[in-house]
Coordinates of C-alpha atoms in Angstrom, one line a residue:
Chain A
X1 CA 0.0 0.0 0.0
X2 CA 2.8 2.1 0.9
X3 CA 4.9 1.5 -1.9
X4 CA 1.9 1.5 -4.6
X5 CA 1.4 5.4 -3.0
X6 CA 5.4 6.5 -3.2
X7 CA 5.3 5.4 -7.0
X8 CA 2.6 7.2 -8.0
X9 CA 3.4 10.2 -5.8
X10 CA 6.9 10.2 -7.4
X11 CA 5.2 9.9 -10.9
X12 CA 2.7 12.5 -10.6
X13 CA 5.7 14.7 -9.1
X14 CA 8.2 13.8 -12.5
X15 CA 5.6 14.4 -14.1
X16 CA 4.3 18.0 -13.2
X17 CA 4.7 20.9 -15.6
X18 CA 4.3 23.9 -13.6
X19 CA 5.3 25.1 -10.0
X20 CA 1.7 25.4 -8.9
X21 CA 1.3 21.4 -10.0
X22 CA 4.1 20.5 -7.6
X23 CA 3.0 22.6 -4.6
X24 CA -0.7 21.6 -5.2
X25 CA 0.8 17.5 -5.5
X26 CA 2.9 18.8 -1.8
X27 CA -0.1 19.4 -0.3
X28 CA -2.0 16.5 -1.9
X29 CA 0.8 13.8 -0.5
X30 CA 0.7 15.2 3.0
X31 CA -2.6 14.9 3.5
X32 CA -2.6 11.7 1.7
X33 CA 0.7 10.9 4.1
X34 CA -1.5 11.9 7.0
X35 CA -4.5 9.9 6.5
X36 CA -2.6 6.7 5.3
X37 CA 1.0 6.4 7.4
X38 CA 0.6 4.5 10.2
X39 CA 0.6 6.3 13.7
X40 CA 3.6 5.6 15.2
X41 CA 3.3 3.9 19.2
X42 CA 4.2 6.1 21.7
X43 CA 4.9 4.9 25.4
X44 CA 1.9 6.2 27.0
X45 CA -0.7 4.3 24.8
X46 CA 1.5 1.0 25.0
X47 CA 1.1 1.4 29.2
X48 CA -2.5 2.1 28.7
X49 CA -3.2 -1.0 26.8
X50 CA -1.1 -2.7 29.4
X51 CA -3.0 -1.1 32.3
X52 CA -6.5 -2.0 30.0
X53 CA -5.5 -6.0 29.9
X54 CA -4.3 -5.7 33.7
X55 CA -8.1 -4.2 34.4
X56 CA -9.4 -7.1 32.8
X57 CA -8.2 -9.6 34.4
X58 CA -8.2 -7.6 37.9
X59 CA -11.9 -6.6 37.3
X60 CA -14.3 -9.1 35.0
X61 CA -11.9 -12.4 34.8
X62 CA -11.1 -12.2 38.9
X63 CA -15.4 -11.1 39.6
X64 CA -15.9 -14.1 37.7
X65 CA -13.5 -16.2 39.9
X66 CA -15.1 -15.5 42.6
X67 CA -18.1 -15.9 41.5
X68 CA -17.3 -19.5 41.0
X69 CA -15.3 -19.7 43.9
X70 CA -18.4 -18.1 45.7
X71 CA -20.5 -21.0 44.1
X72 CA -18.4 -24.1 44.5
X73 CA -18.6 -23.4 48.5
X74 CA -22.3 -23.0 48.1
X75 CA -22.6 -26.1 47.0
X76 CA -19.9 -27.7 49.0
X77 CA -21.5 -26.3 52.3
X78 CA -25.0 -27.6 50.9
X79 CA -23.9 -31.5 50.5
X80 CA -22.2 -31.1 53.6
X81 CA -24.6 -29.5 55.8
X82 CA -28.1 -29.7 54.1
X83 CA -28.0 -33.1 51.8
X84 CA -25.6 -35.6 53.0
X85 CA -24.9 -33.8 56.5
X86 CA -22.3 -36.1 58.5
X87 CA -24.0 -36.1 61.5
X88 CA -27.4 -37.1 60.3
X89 CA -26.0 -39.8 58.3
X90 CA -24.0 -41.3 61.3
X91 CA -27.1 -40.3 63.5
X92 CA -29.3 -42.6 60.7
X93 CA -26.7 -45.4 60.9
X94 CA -27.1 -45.5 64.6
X95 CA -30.7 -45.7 64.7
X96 CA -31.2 -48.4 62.2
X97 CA -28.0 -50.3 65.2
X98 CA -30.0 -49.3 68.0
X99 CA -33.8 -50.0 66.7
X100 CA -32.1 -54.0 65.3
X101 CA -31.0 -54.7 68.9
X102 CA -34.5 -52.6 70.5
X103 CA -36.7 -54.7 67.9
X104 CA -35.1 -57.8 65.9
X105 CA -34.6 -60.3 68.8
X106 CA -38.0 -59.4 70.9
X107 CA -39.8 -59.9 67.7
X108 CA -38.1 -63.3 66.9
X109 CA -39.1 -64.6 70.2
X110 CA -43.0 -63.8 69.9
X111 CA -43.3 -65.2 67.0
X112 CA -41.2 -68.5 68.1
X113 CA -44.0 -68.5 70.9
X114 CA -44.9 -72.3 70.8
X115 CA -48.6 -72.7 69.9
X116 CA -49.0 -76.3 70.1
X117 CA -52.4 -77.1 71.7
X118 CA -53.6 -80.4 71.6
X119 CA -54.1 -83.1 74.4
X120 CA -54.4 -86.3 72.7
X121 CA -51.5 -88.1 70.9
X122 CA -52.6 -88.5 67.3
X123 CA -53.4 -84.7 67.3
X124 CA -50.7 -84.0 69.4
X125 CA -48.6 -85.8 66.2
X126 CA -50.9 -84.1 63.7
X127 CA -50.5 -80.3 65.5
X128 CA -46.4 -81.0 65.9
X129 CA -46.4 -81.7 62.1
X130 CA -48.5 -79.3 61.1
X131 CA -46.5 -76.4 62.5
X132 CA -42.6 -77.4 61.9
X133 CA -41.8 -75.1 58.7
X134 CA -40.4 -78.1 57.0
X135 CA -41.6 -79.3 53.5
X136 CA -39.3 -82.5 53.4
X137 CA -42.1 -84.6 55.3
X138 CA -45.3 -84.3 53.8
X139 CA -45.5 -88.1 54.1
X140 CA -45.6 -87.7 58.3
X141 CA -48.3 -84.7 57.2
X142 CA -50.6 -87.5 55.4
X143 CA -49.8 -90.1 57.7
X144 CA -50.8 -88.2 60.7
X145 CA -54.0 -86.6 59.2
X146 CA -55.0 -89.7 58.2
X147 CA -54.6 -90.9 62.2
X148 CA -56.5 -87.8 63.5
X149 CA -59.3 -87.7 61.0
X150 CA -60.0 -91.2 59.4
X151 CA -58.9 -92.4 55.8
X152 CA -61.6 -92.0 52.4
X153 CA -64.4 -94.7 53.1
X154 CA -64.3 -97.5 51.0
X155 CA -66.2 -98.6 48.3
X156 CA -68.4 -100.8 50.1
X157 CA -68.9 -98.1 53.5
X158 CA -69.8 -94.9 51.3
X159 CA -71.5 -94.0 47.8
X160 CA -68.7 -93.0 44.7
X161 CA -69.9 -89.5 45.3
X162 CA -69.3 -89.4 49.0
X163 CA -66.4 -91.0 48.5
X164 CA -65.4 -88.3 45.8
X165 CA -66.3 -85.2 48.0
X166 CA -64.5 -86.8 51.2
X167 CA -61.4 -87.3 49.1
X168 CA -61.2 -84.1 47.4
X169 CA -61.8 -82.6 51.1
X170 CA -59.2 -84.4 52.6
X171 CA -57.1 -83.5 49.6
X172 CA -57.7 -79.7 49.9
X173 CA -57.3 -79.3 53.2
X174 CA -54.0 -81.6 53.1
X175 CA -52.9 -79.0 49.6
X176 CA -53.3 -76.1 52.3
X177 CA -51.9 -78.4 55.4
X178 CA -48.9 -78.5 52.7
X179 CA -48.5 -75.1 51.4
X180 CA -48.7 -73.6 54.9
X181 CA -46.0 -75.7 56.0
X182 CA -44.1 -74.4 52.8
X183 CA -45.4 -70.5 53.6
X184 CA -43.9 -70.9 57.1
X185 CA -41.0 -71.6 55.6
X186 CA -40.8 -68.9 52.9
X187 CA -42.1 -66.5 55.8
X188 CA -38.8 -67.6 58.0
X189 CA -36.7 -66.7 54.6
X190 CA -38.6 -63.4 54.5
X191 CA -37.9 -62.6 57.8
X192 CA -33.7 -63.2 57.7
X193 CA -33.9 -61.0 54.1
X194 CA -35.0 -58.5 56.1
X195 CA -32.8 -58.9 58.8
X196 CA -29.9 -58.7 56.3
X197 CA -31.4 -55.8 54.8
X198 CA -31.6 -54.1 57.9
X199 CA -28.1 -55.0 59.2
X200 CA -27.1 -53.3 55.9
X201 CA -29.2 -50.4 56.4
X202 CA -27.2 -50.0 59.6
X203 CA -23.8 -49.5 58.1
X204 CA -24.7 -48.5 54.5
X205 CA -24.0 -44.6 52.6
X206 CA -26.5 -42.4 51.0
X207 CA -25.0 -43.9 47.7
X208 CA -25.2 -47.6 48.7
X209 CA -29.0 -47.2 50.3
X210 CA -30.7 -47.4 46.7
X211 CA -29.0 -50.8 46.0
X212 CA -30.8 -51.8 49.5
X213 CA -34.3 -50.0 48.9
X214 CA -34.3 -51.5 45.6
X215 CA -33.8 -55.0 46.3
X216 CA -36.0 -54.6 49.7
X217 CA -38.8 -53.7 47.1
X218 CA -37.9 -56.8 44.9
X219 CA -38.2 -58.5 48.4
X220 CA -41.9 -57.5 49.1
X221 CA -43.0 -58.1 45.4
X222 CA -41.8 -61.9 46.4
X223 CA -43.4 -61.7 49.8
X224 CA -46.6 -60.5 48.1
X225 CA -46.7 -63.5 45.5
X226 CA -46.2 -65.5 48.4
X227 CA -49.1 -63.7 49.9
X228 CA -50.9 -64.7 46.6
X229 CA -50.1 -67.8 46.5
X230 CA -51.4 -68.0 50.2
X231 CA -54.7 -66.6 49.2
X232 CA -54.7 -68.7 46.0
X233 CA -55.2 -72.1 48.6
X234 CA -57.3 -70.1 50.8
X235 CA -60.1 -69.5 47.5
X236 CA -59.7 -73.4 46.8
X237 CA -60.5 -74.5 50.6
X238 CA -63.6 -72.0 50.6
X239 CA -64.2 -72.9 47.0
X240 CA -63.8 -76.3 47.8
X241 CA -66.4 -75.9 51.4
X242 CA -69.0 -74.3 49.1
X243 CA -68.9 -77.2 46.6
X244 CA -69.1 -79.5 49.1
X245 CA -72.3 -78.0 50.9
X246 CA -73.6 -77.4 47.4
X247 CA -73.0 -81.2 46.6
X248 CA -75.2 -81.4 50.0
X249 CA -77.7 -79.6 49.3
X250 CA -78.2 -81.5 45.2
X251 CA -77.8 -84.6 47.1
X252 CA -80.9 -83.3 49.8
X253 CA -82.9 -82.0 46.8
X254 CA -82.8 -85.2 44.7
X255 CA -82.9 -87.3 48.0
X256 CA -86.2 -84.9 48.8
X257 CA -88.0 -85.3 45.2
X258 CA -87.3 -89.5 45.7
X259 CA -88.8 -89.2 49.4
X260 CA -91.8 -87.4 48.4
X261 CA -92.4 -89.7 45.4
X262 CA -92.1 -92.5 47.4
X263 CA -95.1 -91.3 50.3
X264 CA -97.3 -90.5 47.4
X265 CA -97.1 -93.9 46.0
X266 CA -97.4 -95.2 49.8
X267 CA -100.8 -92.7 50.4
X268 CA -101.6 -94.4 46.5
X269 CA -101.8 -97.6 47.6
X270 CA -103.3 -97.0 50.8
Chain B
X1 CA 28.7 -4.5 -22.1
X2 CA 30.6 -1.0 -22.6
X3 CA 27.8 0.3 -24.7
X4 CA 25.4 -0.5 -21.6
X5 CA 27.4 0.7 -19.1
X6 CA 27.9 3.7 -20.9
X7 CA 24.1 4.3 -21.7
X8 CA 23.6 3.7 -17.7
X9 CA 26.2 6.4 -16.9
X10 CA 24.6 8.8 -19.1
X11 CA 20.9 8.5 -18.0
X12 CA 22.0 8.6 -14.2
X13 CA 23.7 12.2 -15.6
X14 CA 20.5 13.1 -16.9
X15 CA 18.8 12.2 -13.9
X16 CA 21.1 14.3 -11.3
X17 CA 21.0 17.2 -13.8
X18 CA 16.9 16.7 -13.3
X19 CA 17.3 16.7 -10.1
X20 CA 19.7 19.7 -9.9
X21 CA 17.0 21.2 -11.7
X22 CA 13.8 20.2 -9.8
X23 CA 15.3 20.8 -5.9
X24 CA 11.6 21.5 -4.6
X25 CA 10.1 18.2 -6.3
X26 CA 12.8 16.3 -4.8
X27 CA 13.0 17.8 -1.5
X28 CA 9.0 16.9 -1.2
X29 CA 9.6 12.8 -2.6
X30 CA 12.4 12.7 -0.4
X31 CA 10.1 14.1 3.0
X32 CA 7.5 11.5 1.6
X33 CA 9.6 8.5 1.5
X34 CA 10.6 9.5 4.9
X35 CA 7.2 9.8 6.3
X36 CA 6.4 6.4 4.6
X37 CA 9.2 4.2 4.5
X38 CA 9.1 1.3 7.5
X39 CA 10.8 2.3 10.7
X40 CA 13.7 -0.6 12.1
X41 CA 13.3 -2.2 15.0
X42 CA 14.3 -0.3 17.5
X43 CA 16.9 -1.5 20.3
X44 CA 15.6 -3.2 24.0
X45 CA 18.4 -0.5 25.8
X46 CA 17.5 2.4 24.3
X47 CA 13.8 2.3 23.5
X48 CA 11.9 3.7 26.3
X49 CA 9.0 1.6 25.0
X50 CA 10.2 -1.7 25.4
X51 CA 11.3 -1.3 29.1
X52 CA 7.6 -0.1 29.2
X53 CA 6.5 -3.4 27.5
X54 CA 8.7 -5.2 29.9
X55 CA 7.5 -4.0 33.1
X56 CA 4.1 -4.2 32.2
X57 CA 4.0 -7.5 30.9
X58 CA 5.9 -8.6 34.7
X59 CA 3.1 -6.8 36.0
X60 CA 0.6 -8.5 33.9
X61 CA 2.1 -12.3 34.4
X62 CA 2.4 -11.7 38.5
X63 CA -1.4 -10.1 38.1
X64 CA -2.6 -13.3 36.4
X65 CA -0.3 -15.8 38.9
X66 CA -2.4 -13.6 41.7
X67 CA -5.5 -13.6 40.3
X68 CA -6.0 -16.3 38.1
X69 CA -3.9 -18.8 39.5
X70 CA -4.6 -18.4 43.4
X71 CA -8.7 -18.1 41.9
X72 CA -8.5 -21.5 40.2
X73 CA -6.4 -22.8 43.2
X74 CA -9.8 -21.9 45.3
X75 CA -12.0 -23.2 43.3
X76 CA -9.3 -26.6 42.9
X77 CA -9.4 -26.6 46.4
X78 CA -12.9 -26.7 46.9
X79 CA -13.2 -29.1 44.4
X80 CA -11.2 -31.4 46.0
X81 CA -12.8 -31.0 49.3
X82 CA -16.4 -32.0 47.1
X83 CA -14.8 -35.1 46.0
X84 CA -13.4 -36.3 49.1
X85 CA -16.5 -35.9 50.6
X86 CA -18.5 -37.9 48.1
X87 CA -16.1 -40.3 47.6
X88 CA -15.5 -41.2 51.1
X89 CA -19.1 -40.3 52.8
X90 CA -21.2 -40.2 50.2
X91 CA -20.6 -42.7 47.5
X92 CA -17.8 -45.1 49.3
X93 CA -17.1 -47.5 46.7
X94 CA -16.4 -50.0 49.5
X95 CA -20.0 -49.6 50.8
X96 CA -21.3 -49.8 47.9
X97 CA -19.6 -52.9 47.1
X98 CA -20.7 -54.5 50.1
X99 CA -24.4 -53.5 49.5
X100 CA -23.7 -55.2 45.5
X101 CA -22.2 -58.3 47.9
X102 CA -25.4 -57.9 49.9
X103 CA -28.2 -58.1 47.4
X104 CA -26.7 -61.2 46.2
X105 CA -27.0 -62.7 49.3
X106 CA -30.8 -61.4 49.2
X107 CA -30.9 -62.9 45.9
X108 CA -29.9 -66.3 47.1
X109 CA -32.7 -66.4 49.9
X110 CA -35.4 -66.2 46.7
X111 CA -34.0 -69.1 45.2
X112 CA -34.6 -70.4 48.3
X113 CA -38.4 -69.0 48.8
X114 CA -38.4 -70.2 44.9
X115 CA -37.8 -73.5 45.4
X116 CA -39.8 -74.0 48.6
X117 CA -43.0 -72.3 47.0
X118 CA -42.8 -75.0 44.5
X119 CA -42.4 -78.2 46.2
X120 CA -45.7 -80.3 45.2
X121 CA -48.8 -80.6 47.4
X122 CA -51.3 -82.5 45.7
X123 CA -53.2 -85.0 47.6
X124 CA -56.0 -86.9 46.3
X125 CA -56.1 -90.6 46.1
X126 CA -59.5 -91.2 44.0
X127 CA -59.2 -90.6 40.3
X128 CA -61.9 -87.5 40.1
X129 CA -60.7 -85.7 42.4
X130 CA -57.1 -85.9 41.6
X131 CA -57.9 -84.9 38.0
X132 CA -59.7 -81.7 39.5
X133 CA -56.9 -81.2 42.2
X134 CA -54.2 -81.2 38.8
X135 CA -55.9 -78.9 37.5
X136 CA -56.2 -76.8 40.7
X137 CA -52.7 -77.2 41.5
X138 CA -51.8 -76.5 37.9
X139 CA -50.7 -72.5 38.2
X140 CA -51.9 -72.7 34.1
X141 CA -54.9 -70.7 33.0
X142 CA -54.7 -72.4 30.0
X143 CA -56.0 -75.2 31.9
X144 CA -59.0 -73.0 33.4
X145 CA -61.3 -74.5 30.4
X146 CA -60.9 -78.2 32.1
X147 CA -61.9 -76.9 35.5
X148 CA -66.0 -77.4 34.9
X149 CA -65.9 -80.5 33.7
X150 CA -63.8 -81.5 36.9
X151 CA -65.2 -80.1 39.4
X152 CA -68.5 -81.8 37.6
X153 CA -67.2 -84.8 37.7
X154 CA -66.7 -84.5 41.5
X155 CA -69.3 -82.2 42.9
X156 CA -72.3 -83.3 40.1
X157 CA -74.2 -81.5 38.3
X158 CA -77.0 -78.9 38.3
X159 CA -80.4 -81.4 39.3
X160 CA -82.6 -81.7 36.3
X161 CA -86.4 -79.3 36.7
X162 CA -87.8 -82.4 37.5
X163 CA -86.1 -83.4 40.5
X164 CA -85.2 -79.8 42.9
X165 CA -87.7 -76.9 42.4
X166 CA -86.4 -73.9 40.5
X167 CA -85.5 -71.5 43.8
X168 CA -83.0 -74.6 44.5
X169 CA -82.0 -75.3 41.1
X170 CA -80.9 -71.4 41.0
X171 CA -79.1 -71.5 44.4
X172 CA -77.4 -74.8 43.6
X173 CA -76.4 -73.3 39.9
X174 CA -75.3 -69.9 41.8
X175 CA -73.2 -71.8 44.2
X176 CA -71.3 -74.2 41.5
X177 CA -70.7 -71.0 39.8
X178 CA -68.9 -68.9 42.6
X179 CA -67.2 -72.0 43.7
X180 CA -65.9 -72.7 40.1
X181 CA -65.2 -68.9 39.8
X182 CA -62.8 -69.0 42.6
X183 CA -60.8 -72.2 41.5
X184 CA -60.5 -70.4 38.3
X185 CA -59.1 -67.3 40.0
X186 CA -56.6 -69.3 42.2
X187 CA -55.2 -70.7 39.2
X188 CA -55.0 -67.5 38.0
X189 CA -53.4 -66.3 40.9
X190 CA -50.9 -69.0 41.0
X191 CA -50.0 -68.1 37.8
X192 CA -49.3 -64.3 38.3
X193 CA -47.1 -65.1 41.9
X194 CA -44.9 -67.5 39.9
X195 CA -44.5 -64.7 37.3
X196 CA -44.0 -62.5 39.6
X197 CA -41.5 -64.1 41.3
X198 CA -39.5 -64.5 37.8
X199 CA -39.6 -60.8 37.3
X200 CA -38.3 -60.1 40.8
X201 CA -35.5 -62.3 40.2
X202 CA -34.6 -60.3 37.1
X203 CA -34.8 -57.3 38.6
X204 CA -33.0 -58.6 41.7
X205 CA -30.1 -59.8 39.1
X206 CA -30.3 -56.2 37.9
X207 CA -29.4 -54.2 40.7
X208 CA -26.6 -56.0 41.9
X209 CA -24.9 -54.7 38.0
X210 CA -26.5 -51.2 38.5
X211 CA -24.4 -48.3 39.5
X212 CA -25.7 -45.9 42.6
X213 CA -27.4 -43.7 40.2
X214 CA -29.2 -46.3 38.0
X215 CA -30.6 -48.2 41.0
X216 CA -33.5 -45.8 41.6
X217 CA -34.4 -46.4 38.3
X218 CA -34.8 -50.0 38.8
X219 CA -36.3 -49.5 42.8
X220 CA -39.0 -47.1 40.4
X221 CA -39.6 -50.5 38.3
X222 CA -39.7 -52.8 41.4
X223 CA -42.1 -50.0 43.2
X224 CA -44.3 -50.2 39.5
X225 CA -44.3 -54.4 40.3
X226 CA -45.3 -54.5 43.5
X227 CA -48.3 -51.7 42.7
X228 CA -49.2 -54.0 40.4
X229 CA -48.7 -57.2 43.0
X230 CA -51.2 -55.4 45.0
X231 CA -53.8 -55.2 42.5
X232 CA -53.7 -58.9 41.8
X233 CA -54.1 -59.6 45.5
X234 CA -57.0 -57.6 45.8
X235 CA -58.2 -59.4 42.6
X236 CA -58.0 -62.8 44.7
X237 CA -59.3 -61.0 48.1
X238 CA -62.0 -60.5 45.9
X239 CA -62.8 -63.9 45.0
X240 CA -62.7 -64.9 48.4
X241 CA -65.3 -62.7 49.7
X242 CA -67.6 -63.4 46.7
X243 CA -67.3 -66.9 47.8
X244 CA -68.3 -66.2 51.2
X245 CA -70.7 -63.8 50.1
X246 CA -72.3 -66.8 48.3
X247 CA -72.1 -68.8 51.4
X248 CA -73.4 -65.9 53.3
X249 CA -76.8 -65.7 51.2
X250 CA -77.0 -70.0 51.4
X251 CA -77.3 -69.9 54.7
X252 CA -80.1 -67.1 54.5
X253 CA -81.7 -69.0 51.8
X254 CA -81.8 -71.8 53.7
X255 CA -83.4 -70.7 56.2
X256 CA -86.1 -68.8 54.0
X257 CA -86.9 -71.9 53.0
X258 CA -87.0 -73.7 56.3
X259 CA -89.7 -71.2 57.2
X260 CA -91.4 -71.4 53.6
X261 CA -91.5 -75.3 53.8
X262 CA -92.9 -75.2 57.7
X263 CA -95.1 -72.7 56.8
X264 CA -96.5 -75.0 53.8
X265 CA -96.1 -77.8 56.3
X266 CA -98.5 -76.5 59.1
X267 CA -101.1 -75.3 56.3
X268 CA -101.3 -79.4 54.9
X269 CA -101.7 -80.8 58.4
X270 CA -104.6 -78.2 58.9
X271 CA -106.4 -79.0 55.8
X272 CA -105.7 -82.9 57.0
X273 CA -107.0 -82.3 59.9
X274 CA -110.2 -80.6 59.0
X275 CA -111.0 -83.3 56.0
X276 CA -111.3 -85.7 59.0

């Protein structure tokens, strides 16, 4: 740029042809010299661009530090003293230690409470049975009932359709004699999952607690099919009560019809 | 080469006598070239302006050490401080280890409760009512379409008009039916806990591979299962009072009819009575 000007000022200046061209070109280049040469730095604007990039960072870029700074202790003070607050996490811990050994072992021993009630020694046999959490000796189970309340007639002592309902009966209330044996069980499981889920509740963090609530959840969706399961035998037994009245009361309606046909033909011949 | 030199020589004479003869033109290209023509670099001792630059960009470096650096050493600080916290009291990867550790433990106990709510009850000796028992026992609703002509086969049927008057017929027909209703249903039910106890097994399987941020997410699934365990329970508590409902109103009906049929009875043993 500079060089393009110089040789077309010296041109025009060669190239002038009177005295007036050469002051009017003069004047020309200086202005020209004025508006395009670059200003030379002086001292004074160097320091103030100096003092300009040291007000920068002394005024917006250190405000902004402090801001953050400012914030990041906001939000360290906030986990430590309103979200996750030491104390009240030990204080939790403790509670869940001190309510295990208040609660856990009193509980366990009311419902160990023996309830075994019966006098006579079949019973006594059937009760024992009945109420030992075990599922390996459903045999015992059958053998016993079988002692306390009598087997199915036999073909000659009872009609097929007694003999039906007092077998399916027997059956349903041995199915439930069975399960509960099995729910005792699953209930005594229960109970030690929930033990070991308390025990870790006791000495767990804010971060391990969801692995515990989680799987306690899974835990009660299991307890409440067992629940189901539980009320699944209980609708058989009822189911099974109301059939048998029902095959009662078809048995007294037909046994009705065939007595009162048999007095009219008796009053007939009479 | 002579004649070139020579030619040179002699413009360069022209020019200086041009020159000689133009002292105002040159004196103003000369000013302008000196106006225009780029400055050296000037010298670190003598220029005033570098010891400027100097000093201020010391004063500049020890500003941003000052500022800058002891600000981000703050906020490092602080930083550090967060993590400490959440690694050791907060998210301890050893406690949550041990509560990974623990829900397997949990895990085995359901194999356990698994295994026990499986073992096999059925009962029946007689051919009837071990067929309907199967098919009681069976945790199948597939099976549900079987269940009338079992229970049928045990219970009997509905007595024909000609042998039980209709009120009797209806009651015995009503009673079959919410008796054979609630079999139904606890096969159903059966069904649903065994499912249910397969899903809770996944999920169980689940969390113990889930990291302390993803495990709500499954606890929010788990929470959606057991809402939906619930419903199913009330669906069989439902069943069961139907059936007792249906007991309820036998016994009434029963007794409707005792008081129908002694009614009926005293009436005949008048009119008996007054014929003789």
């Amino acid at each position: 740029m500079t060089i393009a000007f110089f040789i077309l000022f010296s041109w025009a200046m060669i190239k002038a042809k009177s005295q007036r061209q050469v002051i009017a070109l003069s004047l020309g280049g200086a202005v020209a010299v004025m508006v395009v040469a670059p200003p030379s730095v002086h001292a004074q604007s160097l320091w103030a661009e100096i003092q300009a990039v040291l007000d920068a960072i002394t005024g917006i870029i250190q405000t902004g530090l402090d801001s953050i700074n400012t914030a990041r202790t906001a939000i360290s003070n906030s986990y430590q003293n309103v979200i996750w607050p030491t104390q009240l996490i030990n204080q939790a811990t403790a509670q869940v230690t001190q309510m295990i050994a208040q609660y856990q072992n009193p509980m366990r021993g009311i419902l160990s409470t023996n309830l075994a009630s019966a006098t006579l020694p079949p019973v006594q046999q059937l009760e024992s049975v009945m109420r030992n959490h075990q599922i390996g000796d459903f045999n015992t189970l059958v053998t016993n009932y079988a002692n306390a309340y009598g087997p199915v007639p036999s073909a000659t002592a009872a009609s097929p359709a007694d003999r039906a309902m007092t077998d399916m009966d027997d059956a349903l209330t041995l199915d439930n004699l069975k399960t509960l044996k099995a729910t005792d069980d699953t209930a005594d499981l229960t109970l030690q999952a929930a033990d070991q889920l308390e025990s870790g509740a006791s000495q767990s963090a804010p971060g391990s607690a969801p692995f515990l609530t989680a799987t306690a959840v899974v835990a009660s969706i299991q307890s409440q099919a067992v629940t189901q399961k539980m009320l699944a035998a209980e609708l058989r037994q009822e189911a099974t009560r109301l059939a048998h009245d029902n095959a009662l009361r078809k048995q007294g309606a037909t046994h009705t019809g065939e007595f009162g046909n048999q007095i009219i033909n008796l009053l007939k011949r009479n | 080469m002579k004649q070139i030199l020579t030619k040179s020589l002699d413009k360069f004479k022209s020019g200086l006598r041009w020159a000689w003869g133009h002292k105002l033109r040159v004196a103003v290209l000369g000013m302008v070239l000196a106006v225009v023509a780029p400055r050296p670099v000037k010298s670190q001792i003598i220029d005033p302006c570098c010891a400027i630059l100097s000093f201020g960009l010391g004063t500049i470096s020890g500003t941003l050490n000052r500022v800058i650096g002891g600000g981000l050493n703050n906020i490092s600080s602080i930083d550090q401080g967060i993590q400490n916290f959440e690694q050791t009291t907060v998210w301890p990867q050893s406690l949550i280890t041990q509560a990974q550790t623990l829900v397997g433990n949990i895990q085995g106990i359901s194999t356990q409760i698994q295994s026990v709510i499986h073992t096999s009850v059925a009962s029946a000796t007689l051919p009837a009512p071990q067929q309907l028992e199967q098919n009681l026992l069976s945790a199948d609703s597939s099976q549900i379409s079987q269940t009338g002509a079992a229970y049928t086969a045990v219970y009997g049927s509905v007595p024909d008009a000609t042998a039980a008057p209709s009120d009797v017929r209806n009651r015995i027909d009503m009673t079959d039916a919410a008796a054979q209703a609630a079999m139904k249903r606890a096969i159903e039910i059966d069904q649903l806990a065994d499912l249910e106890i397969q899903a809770a097994n996944q999920i169980n399987q689940s969390i113990q591979s889930a990291a302390p941020g993803s495990a709500p997410i499954i606890e929010a699934q788990a929470d959606a299962w057991l809402v939906r365990a619930n419903a199913y329970t009330q669906a069989a508590t439902a069943d069961l009072m139907r059936v007792r409902a249906i007991d309820l109103a036998n016994a009434g009906a029963d007794v409707k009819t005792g008081a129908t049929n002694t009614s009926n009875l005293g009436q005949q043993l008048m009119n008996i009575l007054k014929r003789q």
